[in-house]
Coordinates of C-alpha atoms in Angstrom, one line a residue:
M1 CA 141.4 74.5 65.9
E2 CA 138.0 73.8 67.7
T3 CA 136.5 77.0 69.5
T4 CA 134.2 76.2 72.5
T5 CA 132.7 77.8 75.0
A6 CA 132.5 77.1 78.6
P7 CA 129.3 75.9 79.8
T8 CA 127.3 78.4 81.9
G9 CA 127.3 76.6 85.2
R10 CA 124.6 77.8 87.9
G11 CA 125.4 77.4 91.6
P12 CA 128.1 78.1 93.7
V13 CA 130.2 74.7 93.5
P14 CA 130.5 75.7 89.7
V15 CA 132.0 78.8 90.7
L16 CA 134.1 78.2 93.1
R17 CA 135.8 75.6 92.1
F18 CA 136.6 77.8 88.5
L19 CA 138.2 80.8 91.1
G20 CA 139.8 77.5 92.7
L21 CA 141.5 76.5 88.9
V22 CA 142.5 79.8 88.2
L23 CA 143.9 80.4 92.1
L24 CA 145.9 77.4 91.2
G25 CA 147.0 78.3 87.7
A26 CA 148.3 81.7 89.5
A27 CA 150.4 79.5 92.1
I28 CA 151.8 77.2 89.5
G29 CA 153.1 80.1 87.4
G30 CA 154.5 82.1 90.5
V31 CA 156.7 78.1 90.7
A32 CA 157.0 77.4 87.1
A33 CA 158.3 81.5 86.8
L34 CA 160.8 81.4 89.8
A35 CA 162.6 77.6 88.3
A36 CA 162.2 79.1 84.5
A37 CA 164.2 82.8 85.8
G38 CA 166.5 80.4 88.2
F39 CA 167.0 78.3 85.1
V40 CA 168.1 80.9 82.8
R41 CA 170.4 82.5 85.3
A42 CA 172.1 79.0 86.3
V43 CA 173.0 78.6 82.4
L44 CA 174.7 82.5 82.7
A45 CA 176.1 81.9 85.3
L46 CA 177.8 78.8 83.9
N47 CA 178.7 80.0 80.6
A48 CA 180.5 82.9 82.8
L49 CA 182.6 80.4 84.5
L50 CA 183.0 77.9 82.3
L51 CA 184.5 80.6 79.5
I52 CA 181.3 80.4 77.1
S53 CA 180.0 83.8 77.1
P54 CA 181.6 86.8 74.9
R55 CA 182.2 88.5 77.9
S56 CA 184.2 85.8 79.4
R57 CA 186.3 84.8 77.1
I58 CA 187.2 88.5 76.6
M59 CA 188.6 88.5 79.7
V60 CA 191.0 85.4 79.6
A61 CA 194.5 86.8 79.0
D62 CA 195.7 83.3 78.3
P63 CA 195.0 82.6 75.0
V64 CA 196.1 78.8 75.8
L65 CA 193.6 78.2 78.4
L66 CA 190.9 79.8 76.1
T67 CA 191.5 77.2 73.1
L68 CA 191.6 74.5 75.8
A69 CA 188.8 75.6 77.5
T70 CA 186.4 76.1 73.7
V71 CA 187.4 72.6 73.0
A72 CA 186.9 70.4 76.3
V73 CA 184.1 72.2 77.8
P74 CA 181.1 71.0 75.2
T75 CA 183.3 67.9 75.0
L76 CA 182.8 66.9 78.9
G77 CA 179.6 68.8 79.3
G78 CA 178.2 66.1 76.6
L79 CA 180.2 63.6 78.1
V80 CA 178.0 64.1 81.6
V81 CA 175.0 64.9 79.1
G82 CA 174.9 61.2 77.6
L83 CA 175.8 59.6 81.2
L84 CA 173.0 61.0 82.5
H85 CA 170.7 60.3 79.9
R86 CA 171.1 56.6 80.4
R87 CA 168.6 57.3 83.7
L88 CA 166.4 57.9 81.1
P89 CA 164.0 54.8 80.3
E90 CA 164.0 56.2 76.9
G91 CA 167.8 57.1 76.8
R92 CA 166.9 60.6 75.3
P93 CA 165.8 64.2 77.5
H94 CA 161.7 64.7 76.8
T95 CA 160.7 68.2 75.3
P96 CA 158.1 69.9 74.1
A97 CA 156.9 66.8 72.2
D98 CA 155.9 65.1 75.4
V99 CA 154.2 68.0 76.2
I100 CA 152.0 67.9 73.5
A101 CA 151.8 64.5 73.2
A102 CA 150.6 63.6 77.3
V103 CA 147.7 66.3 76.5
Q104 CA 146.8 65.4 73.1
T105 CA 146.8 61.8 73.4
R106 CA 145.3 61.9 77.2
R107 CA 148.0 59.2 77.9
G108 CA 148.8 60.6 81.3
R109 CA 150.5 62.7 83.3
L110 CA 154.0 64.0 83.0
P111 CA 156.5 62.3 85.0
A112 CA 158.7 64.7 87.8
R113 CA 161.5 62.3 87.6
E114 CA 161.7 62.4 83.9
G115 CA 161.4 65.8 83.7
G116 CA 164.0 66.9 86.1
V117 CA 166.5 64.7 85.0
S118 CA 166.1 66.5 81.7
A119 CA 165.9 69.8 83.3
L120 CA 169.3 69.2 84.7
T121 CA 170.8 67.5 81.2
A122 CA 169.5 71.1 79.5
L123 CA 171.2 73.4 81.7
L124 CA 174.2 71.6 81.4
S125 CA 174.3 70.8 78.1
L126 CA 173.6 74.9 77.7
G127 CA 175.8 75.7 80.4
A128 CA 178.9 73.7 78.5
G129 CA 177.8 76.0 75.3
A130 CA 176.0 73.4 73.5
S131 CA 174.1 75.1 70.5
V132 CA 170.8 74.5 71.7
G133 CA 168.3 76.3 73.0
Q134 CA 166.8 77.0 76.2
Y135 CA 163.0 77.7 75.5
G136 CA 161.9 74.0 75.2
P137 CA 163.6 73.2 78.3
L138 CA 161.0 75.6 79.9
V139 CA 158.5 74.7 78.6
H140 CA 158.7 71.1 79.4
L141 CA 159.9 72.2 82.8
G142 CA 156.7 74.6 83.7
A143 CA 154.5 71.7 82.3
T144 CA 156.2 69.4 84.7
L145 CA 155.5 71.6 87.4
G146 CA 152.1 72.0 86.3
S147 CA 151.7 68.1 86.2
L148 CA 152.8 67.8 89.6
G149 CA 150.7 70.6 90.8
A150 CA 147.4 68.6 89.4
R151 CA 148.9 65.0 90.5
L152 CA 149.4 66.5 94.3
L153 CA 145.7 67.8 94.2
R154 CA 144.5 64.6 92.7
L155 CA 142.8 66.5 90.1
G156 CA 141.2 65.1 86.6
R157 CA 142.3 64.9 83.3
S158 CA 140.7 68.7 82.1
E159 CA 142.2 70.1 85.2
D160 CA 145.7 68.3 84.3
N161 CA 145.7 69.5 80.8
I162 CA 144.9 73.5 82.3
T163 CA 147.6 72.7 84.5
I164 CA 150.1 71.7 82.2
A165 CA 149.4 74.7 80.1
C166 CA 149.7 76.9 82.8
G167 CA 153.0 76.2 83.5
V168 CA 154.0 76.5 79.8
A169 CA 152.5 79.9 79.4
A170 CA 154.2 81.1 82.5
A171 CA 157.7 80.0 81.3
I172 CA 157.2 82.0 78.0
S173 CA 155.9 84.6 79.7
T174 CA 158.9 84.7 82.0
A175 CA 161.8 83.8 79.0
F176 CA 160.5 86.9 76.8
N177 CA 158.7 89.1 79.0
A178 CA 155.5 88.6 77.1
P179 CA 152.1 87.6 78.5
L180 CA 150.1 88.1 75.6
A181 CA 152.4 85.1 73.7
G182 CA 152.6 82.7 77.3
I183 CA 148.6 82.6 76.8
V184 CA 148.4 82.3 72.7
F185 CA 151.4 79.6 73.2
A186 CA 150.1 77.5 75.2
H187 CA 146.6 77.7 73.6
E188 CA 148.3 76.9 69.8
V189 CA 150.7 75.0 70.3
V190 CA 150.2 72.7 73.6
L191 CA 145.8 72.6 74.3
R192 CA 144.9 73.1 70.5
H193 CA 141.3 74.1 71.6
Y194 CA 139.9 77.9 72.6
A195 CA 137.9 77.2 76.1
L196 CA 136.5 80.1 78.3
R197 CA 137.1 77.4 81.3
A198 CA 141.4 77.0 80.0
F199 CA 141.9 80.8 79.4
A200 CA 141.1 82.4 82.8
P201 CA 144.2 80.4 84.6
T202 CA 146.3 80.4 81.9
A203 CA 146.4 83.9 81.8
A204 CA 146.8 84.4 85.6
A205 CA 150.0 82.1 85.3
A206 CA 151.4 84.4 83.1
L207 CA 150.5 87.5 84.9
V208 CA 152.0 86.2 87.7
G209 CA 155.2 85.4 85.1
H210 CA 155.4 88.5 83.8
V211 CA 155.1 90.3 87.3
I212 CA 158.1 87.8 88.5
A213 CA 159.9 88.4 85.2
T214 CA 159.2 92.2 85.4
Q215 CA 159.0 93.4 88.7
V216 CA 160.6 91.1 91.0
L217 CA 163.7 90.1 88.9
A218 CA 163.9 93.2 86.8
Q219 CA 164.6 90.6 84.3
G220 CA 165.7 92.3 80.8
A221 CA 164.4 91.9 77.5
L222 CA 165.6 89.7 75.0
F223 CA 166.9 92.4 73.1
H224 CA 166.0 95.9 72.7
V225 CA 165.0 98.0 69.4
A226 CA 165.2 101.6 69.0
D227 CA 162.3 103.6 67.3
T228 CA 162.5 103.1 64.0
A229 CA 161.3 104.0 60.7
V230 CA 158.4 103.7 58.8
P231 CA 158.7 101.1 56.1
R232 CA 158.2 101.9 51.8
A233 CA 155.0 100.9 50.9
W234 CA 156.7 97.8 48.5
E235 CA 159.3 96.8 51.2
F236 CA 156.3 94.8 52.2
A237 CA 156.4 92.6 49.2
L238 CA 160.3 91.9 50.1
F239 CA 158.9 91.1 54.0
L240 CA 156.5 88.4 52.3
G241 CA 159.4 87.2 50.3
I242 CA 161.7 86.8 53.0
G243 CA 158.6 84.7 54.7
G244 CA 158.5 82.3 51.5
L245 CA 162.6 81.9 51.4
G246 CA 162.1 81.4 55.3
A247 CA 160.0 78.5 55.3
L248 CA 162.4 76.9 53.1
L249 CA 165.4 77.5 55.6
A250 CA 163.3 76.7 58.3
G251 CA 162.6 73.1 56.9
A252 CA 166.1 72.5 56.2
Y253 CA 167.0 73.3 59.8
M254 CA 164.3 70.9 60.9
H255 CA 165.5 68.5 58.6
A256 CA 169.0 68.9 59.6
I257 CA 168.2 68.1 62.9
L258 CA 166.2 64.8 62.1
A259 CA 168.8 63.6 59.6
M260 CA 171.4 64.3 62.1
G261 CA 169.4 62.0 64.5
R262 CA 169.0 59.5 62.2
L263 CA 173.1 59.2 61.4
A264 CA 173.8 59.1 65.2
G265 CA 171.6 55.6 65.3
R266 CA 174.4 54.6 62.6
L267 CA 177.8 55.4 64.5
P268 CA 179.4 52.7 66.3
L269 CA 179.7 54.5 69.1
R270 CA 177.5 54.2 72.7
P271 CA 174.6 56.4 73.0
E272 CA 176.3 58.3 76.4
W273 CA 179.4 58.6 74.0
R274 CA 177.5 60.7 71.0
P275 CA 177.4 63.9 73.2
A276 CA 180.8 64.4 73.7
L277 CA 181.7 63.8 70.0
A278 CA 179.0 66.7 69.4
G279 CA 180.4 68.7 71.7
A280 CA 184.4 68.0 70.6
L281 CA 183.3 69.1 66.8
L282 CA 181.7 71.9 68.2
G283 CA 184.4 73.3 70.2
L284 CA 186.8 72.8 67.5
T285 CA 185.0 74.7 65.1
A286 CA 183.9 77.4 67.8
L287 CA 188.0 78.0 67.5
W288 CA 187.3 79.8 64.4
V289 CA 183.6 81.1 65.0
P290 CA 182.9 81.6 68.3
D291 CA 179.7 82.4 68.0
I292 CA 178.2 79.2 67.3
L293 CA 178.7 78.7 71.4
G294 CA 175.4 78.8 73.0
I295 CA 172.4 80.2 72.9
G296 CA 173.4 83.4 70.4
Q297 CA 172.2 86.3 72.6
E298 CA 175.4 88.1 71.1
A299 CA 175.4 87.3 68.0
L300 CA 171.2 87.7 67.9
R301 CA 171.0 90.9 69.3
F302 CA 174.0 92.3 66.8
A303 CA 171.9 90.7 63.7
T304 CA 169.2 93.1 64.5
I305 CA 171.7 96.3 64.1
A306 CA 172.8 97.2 60.4
G307 CA 176.3 97.0 59.9
A308 CA 177.8 95.2 63.0
F309 CA 178.2 91.9 60.6
G310 CA 179.3 92.0 57.1
G311 CA 177.6 89.8 54.9
G312 CA 179.8 86.7 54.9
E313 CA 180.1 86.9 57.9
L314 CA 176.5 86.7 58.3
L315 CA 176.5 84.0 56.2
L316 CA 178.9 81.7 57.7
V317 CA 177.6 81.9 61.0
L318 CA 174.1 81.1 59.5
V319 CA 175.3 78.5 58.0
L320 CA 177.2 77.0 61.0
K321 CA 174.7 77.4 63.2
V322 CA 172.5 76.0 61.4
A323 CA 174.8 72.7 61.5
A324 CA 176.1 72.8 65.0
T325 CA 172.8 72.9 66.3
A326 CA 171.8 69.9 64.1
L327 CA 174.9 67.9 65.2
C328 CA 174.3 69.1 68.7
L329 CA 170.8 67.6 68.9
G330 CA 170.9 64.9 66.8
L331 CA 174.0 63.4 68.7
G332 CA 172.1 63.7 72.1
F333 CA 173.0 67.3 74.0
S334 CA 169.7 68.2 75.8
G335 CA 167.7 71.2 74.3
G336 CA 165.0 73.1 72.5
V337 CA 164.7 74.4 68.7
F338 CA 163.4 77.6 69.3
S339 CA 166.8 79.9 70.8
P340 CA 168.8 78.5 67.7
A341 CA 165.4 79.5 65.2
L342 CA 165.5 82.8 66.3
V343 CA 169.2 83.6 65.5
I344 CA 169.3 81.7 62.5
G345 CA 165.7 83.5 61.4
T346 CA 167.3 87.3 62.3
L347 CA 170.7 86.6 60.7
F348 CA 169.2 85.5 57.7
G349 CA 166.9 88.4 57.6
A350 CA 170.2 90.7 58.1
L351 CA 171.2 88.7 55.2
C352 CA 168.8 89.9 53.3
A353 CA 168.7 93.5 54.4
T354 CA 172.4 93.5 53.9
L355 CA 172.1 92.0 50.2
L356 CA 169.8 94.3 49.1
A357 CA 171.6 97.2 50.3
S358 CA 174.3 96.4 48.2
L359 CA 172.4 95.9 45.4
T360 CA 170.5 99.4 45.1
G361 CA 172.6 100.9 47.7
G362 CA 170.0 102.2 49.9
A363 CA 168.8 103.2 53.6
T364 CA 168.9 101.2 56.6
E365 CA 166.9 102.9 58.3
T366 CA 164.7 99.4 58.1
F367 CA 167.4 97.1 58.8
V368 CA 165.7 96.0 61.5
F369 CA 162.3 95.0 59.7
Y370 CA 164.6 93.0 57.8
A371 CA 165.8 91.3 60.7
V372 CA 163.2 90.4 62.7
C373 CA 161.1 89.5 59.7
G374 CA 163.4 86.7 59.0
M375 CA 163.6 85.9 62.8
V376 CA 159.8 85.2 62.4
A377 CA 159.5 83.5 58.9
V378 CA 161.8 81.0 60.6
T379 CA 160.7 80.4 63.9
A380 CA 157.0 80.5 63.3
P381 CA 157.3 77.2 60.8
V382 CA 159.8 75.7 63.6
I383 CA 157.3 75.7 66.6
G384 CA 154.2 75.9 64.7
A385 CA 153.1 79.2 66.1
P386 CA 152.4 81.9 64.4
L387 CA 150.3 84.3 66.6
T388 CA 153.0 83.3 69.2
S389 CA 155.8 84.5 67.2
L390 CA 154.2 87.6 66.4
L391 CA 153.3 88.3 70.0
I392 CA 156.6 87.9 70.8
V393 CA 157.5 90.3 68.2
F394 CA 155.5 93.3 69.8
E395 CA 155.1 92.5 73.2
L396 CA 159.4 92.7 72.8
T397 CA 159.5 95.9 70.9
G398 CA 156.0 98.0 71.8
N399 CA 156.0 98.5 67.7
Y400 CA 153.2 98.1 65.9
A401 CA 155.0 98.8 62.4
L402 CA 157.9 96.0 63.1
T403 CA 154.7 94.0 64.0
T404 CA 152.8 94.6 61.1
A405 CA 156.1 93.8 58.8
A406 CA 156.3 90.6 60.4
L407 CA 153.0 89.5 60.3
A408 CA 153.7 89.7 55.9
S409 CA 156.1 86.9 56.6
V410 CA 154.4 84.8 58.7
T411 CA 151.3 85.3 56.4
L412 CA 153.9 83.1 53.7
A413 CA 156.0 80.9 55.8
S414 CA 153.6 79.1 58.2
P415 CA 150.7 78.0 55.5
L416 CA 154.2 77.6 53.1
A417 CA 155.7 75.4 55.6
A418 CA 152.9 73.5 56.9
Q419 CA 152.2 72.5 53.3
L420 CA 155.9 71.5 52.6
F421 CA 157.3 70.1 55.9
G422 CA 154.6 70.3 58.4
R423 CA 152.8 72.1 61.2
S424 CA 155.9 71.7 63.4
L425 CA 159.3 70.2 64.2
F426 CA 157.0 68.6 67.5
D427 CA 154.6 67.2 65.1
I428 CA 156.9 65.7 62.8
Q429 CA 159.0 64.3 66.1
L430 CA 155.9 63.0 66.7
H431 CA 154.8 61.6 63.9
R432 CA 158.0 59.7 63.2
R433 CA 156.6 58.5 66.8
G434 CA 153.3 56.8 65.7
L435 CA 151.9 59.6 66.8
D436 CA 149.5 61.9 64.0
L437 CA 148.5 65.3 65.0
S438 CA 148.0 66.5 61.3
A439 CA 144.1 65.7 61.2
G440 CA 143.4 67.0 65.6
R441 CA 143.5 65.7 68.2
G442 CA 140.3 63.6 67.6
R443 CA 142.1 61.5 65.1
A444 CA 144.9 61.3 67.1
L445 CA 142.7 59.5 69.6
L446 CA 141.2 57.2 67.5
M447 CA 144.8 56.0 65.9
E448 CA 145.3 55.3 70.1
R449 CA 142.2 52.6 70.6
R450 CA 142.6 48.8 68.8
A451 CA 140.3 47.2 67.2
A452 CA 140.5 44.2 70.0
D453 CA 138.4 47.0 72.2
L454 CA 135.8 46.6 70.4
L455 CA 136.1 42.9 69.8
S456 CA 132.5 41.1 69.6
D457 CA 132.0 37.3 68.9
D458 CA 128.2 38.3 68.6
C459 CA 128.4 36.8 64.8
V460 CA 127.5 33.8 62.5
T461 CA 130.5 31.0 61.8
L462 CA 130.1 28.9 59.5
A463 CA 132.3 25.7 58.7
P464 CA 133.7 26.6 54.6
E465 CA 132.1 23.3 53.8
S466 CA 128.6 23.8 54.6
P467 CA 125.9 23.1 52.3
L468 CA 124.0 25.9 51.3
Q469 CA 120.1 25.2 52.7
A470 CA 122.0 24.6 55.9
A471 CA 124.1 28.1 55.7
I472 CA 121.2 30.0 54.9
A473 CA 118.7 28.6 57.8
A474 CA 121.9 29.6 60.1
L475 CA 121.5 33.3 59.3
A476 CA 117.8 33.3 59.1
R477 CA 118.4 31.6 62.7
G478 CA 121.1 34.3 63.9
H479 CA 119.7 37.3 62.7
H480 CA 122.5 37.8 60.3
G481 CA 122.9 39.3 57.1
E482 CA 126.9 37.9 56.7
A483 CA 128.5 34.9 58.0
H484 CA 132.4 34.1 58.4
L485 CA 134.2 30.7 57.8
V486 CA 135.9 29.3 60.1
D487 CA 137.2 25.9 59.7
A488 CA 137.7 23.4 63.0
A489 CA 141.2 24.6 63.5
G490 CA 140.1 28.1 63.7
R491 CA 141.7 29.4 60.3
Y492 CA 140.1 31.9 58.9
H493 CA 138.5 31.5 54.9
G494 CA 136.5 34.6 54.6
C495 CA 133.0 35.8 54.5
V496 CA 130.1 35.2 52.8
T497 CA 126.4 37.2 52.5
L498 CA 123.1 35.7 52.7
A499 CA 122.3 37.6 49.4
E500 CA 124.8 35.8 48.0
L501 CA 124.4 32.3 49.1
E502 CA 120.7 32.8 48.0
A503 CA 122.0 33.8 45.0
L504 CA 124.0 30.5 44.1
H505 CA 121.3 28.3 46.1
Q506 CA 118.1 29.8 43.0
A507 CA 121.5 28.6 40.5
G508 CA 121.3 25.4 41.4
G509 CA 124.2 23.1 41.3
S510 CA 126.5 21.4 44.4
H511 CA 127.9 24.4 45.8
T512 CA 129.1 25.1 49.7
A513 CA 129.1 28.4 51.7
A514 CA 132.9 28.4 50.4
D515 CA 132.1 29.6 47.1
G516 CA 130.3 32.4 47.9
V517 CA 133.5 33.8 49.9
D518 CA 134.1 37.9 48.8
A519 CA 137.7 37.4 48.0
G520 CA 138.1 41.2 47.8
R521 CA 136.7 41.8 51.6
P522 CA 139.8 43.0 54.3
T523 CA 139.9 42.4 57.2
L524 CA 141.5 43.9 60.9
S525 CA 144.2 42.6 62.9
P526 CA 144.1 43.3 66.9
A527 CA 146.5 45.9 66.5
T528 CA 144.7 48.1 63.8
T529 CA 143.8 51.4 64.7
M530 CA 140.0 52.5 65.2
W531 CA 140.7 55.2 62.4
E532 CA 142.4 52.2 60.1
A533 CA 138.6 50.2 60.7
M534 CA 136.6 53.4 59.5
T535 CA 138.9 53.4 56.5
R536 CA 138.8 49.8 56.0
L537 CA 135.0 49.9 56.5
Q538 CA 134.3 52.5 53.7
E539 CA 135.1 50.0 51.3
V540 CA 132.6 47.4 52.2
S541 CA 129.1 47.2 52.6
G542 CA 128.2 45.1 54.9
E543 CA 128.3 45.0 58.9
A544 CA 131.3 44.5 60.3
L545 CA 134.7 43.1 59.8
A546 CA 136.4 40.3 60.8
V547 CA 139.4 40.5 63.4
V548 CA 142.3 37.7 62.4
D549 CA 145.4 37.3 64.1
D550 CA 147.7 34.7 62.1
D551 CA 144.9 33.2 60.3
R552 CA 143.1 32.7 63.3
F553 CA 139.7 34.5 63.5
L554 CA 139.5 36.0 66.8
G555 CA 135.9 37.9 66.2
V556 CA 134.2 40.6 64.9
V557 CA 134.1 44.8 64.8
Y558 CA 130.6 46.1 63.8
E559 CA 130.4 49.3 62.1
A560 CA 128.0 50.0 64.3
R561 CA 130.5 49.9 67.5
I562 CA 132.9 52.0 65.6
A563 CA 130.6 54.5 65.4
R564 CA 129.5 54.8 68.7
A565 CA 133.1 54.8 69.9
Y566 CA 133.8 58.0 67.7
L567 CA 130.6 59.7 69.0
E568 CA 131.7 59.0 72.6
Q569 CA 135.5 60.3 71.9
S570 CA 134.5 63.1 70.6
D571 CA 131.7 63.6 73.5
T572 CA 134.5 63.5 76.2
L573 CA 136.4 65.5 74.2
R574 CA 134.0 68.2 74.3
R575 CA 133.4 67.8 78.1
E576 CA 136.7 67.2 79.2
E577 CA 137.3 71.0 77.8
Q578 CA 134.3 72.6 79.2
G579 CA 134.9 71.3 82.1
H580 CA 133.0 68.1 82.6
G581 CA 135.3 65.0 81.8

């Protein structure tokens, strides 16, 4: 990540603009927090009404009704979600990956209509018991509200990125009662740079969200951890091992989702029917293992308690939760990957602790340490946010020893998963859509620009049959060191250099310009990205590369122009991050 500082502007105008941006961040934080809290409460109400939550299921006296609801509710919910997705341009819900793309590529603001429909389908998916997460939709909803605020006030692109980050920070802060995690998540995952000008507005948004969640709405924590024993020194080696194994589990979880998405495209079934199929399969499985329904908060809470689950139960729920989440997301339900990752990771950590206790006969005082280490070992690689994951643990529990143990797991989990699978599931999804963020924002923007944008006709062109003397004279008149051979029909035949033509002339004999063509010289197409053009220029020592489309010569792109465009792009990013873009 780039580390930048805000410019030290003098005078009242920059100060007032900055204070106005902070106040706007606080306002967006309030709106996003209320929207996030309303979303969560609506999901819980639907779960209770539709007999998805464990408490509502216990209250049902008629087993036939419970069986019908378990299968019918996810199926019908999937059908409604699939039909609503037809109203979206790409036929899919928008996710945090779209938020990242909007900020990192400077393509534009987040559309409100698509954001609203995506939030609605996520609400219906979660309410109907789909095994998906709520935090991804909350992040996108907060980002959409932030972008809408910038659009209503007609702010620039730099402010738009900051208001998006404010909405994201408020959503995370409200959902987890974790303002520090909200601030870091917005910078770590969405902005991917640390600028002082962005910090204050996102901090204001996160703080407002936290106050609304805890003081106004009296929202409880995701789970509670009682006073814990201090782990022994040798256990930190086990926490590190959990991190390595958790990285592999995170990779399996991510690729199961991606593989199911590819399989869905090959099914002989219309896209709007696929979520209904996923709901039916989920409901049938939930008749035996209802813990896989919905967000899985009850499973997460019980998995942190020693003895609440047996080893076999933990393994069964873990495997089925991975499969259920991949099925629901791959076949078109709307939702996030964060909540299921929390559950899967916690189950994994609890399973490790249970196996260790059975092998050593050890005590269970540090059971919760293993559960939390498993949670962050899986979650951090999935969302690409190790610092956020640690802060969530610390702010949820207030336990420094627990956070230190989680740090041991993240230390190995995040870099190992990044090397084996990629920075996060969001980045993998964007890479498959043609946006590679692995080398940072600068490369991503260079991948967005095409050779056609830098095309020039300031070059020397010759007919392939031109005599050597005439070709040399033409290059001298044009003050160029190379020429491009183009026939009468506009077809490209290659590039010749002045040095090669002069060498042929000195050797004597009857030669034409075509005899001096460099056969290995690469060319560009109009769609070639600037990044690819820079890579190909490293293979040649000439001044420009020809742009050719179906053998037709269109012009050239000069090395100096590519370098200038790169420097201009880098300067634009720096100015935008510091508030001058």
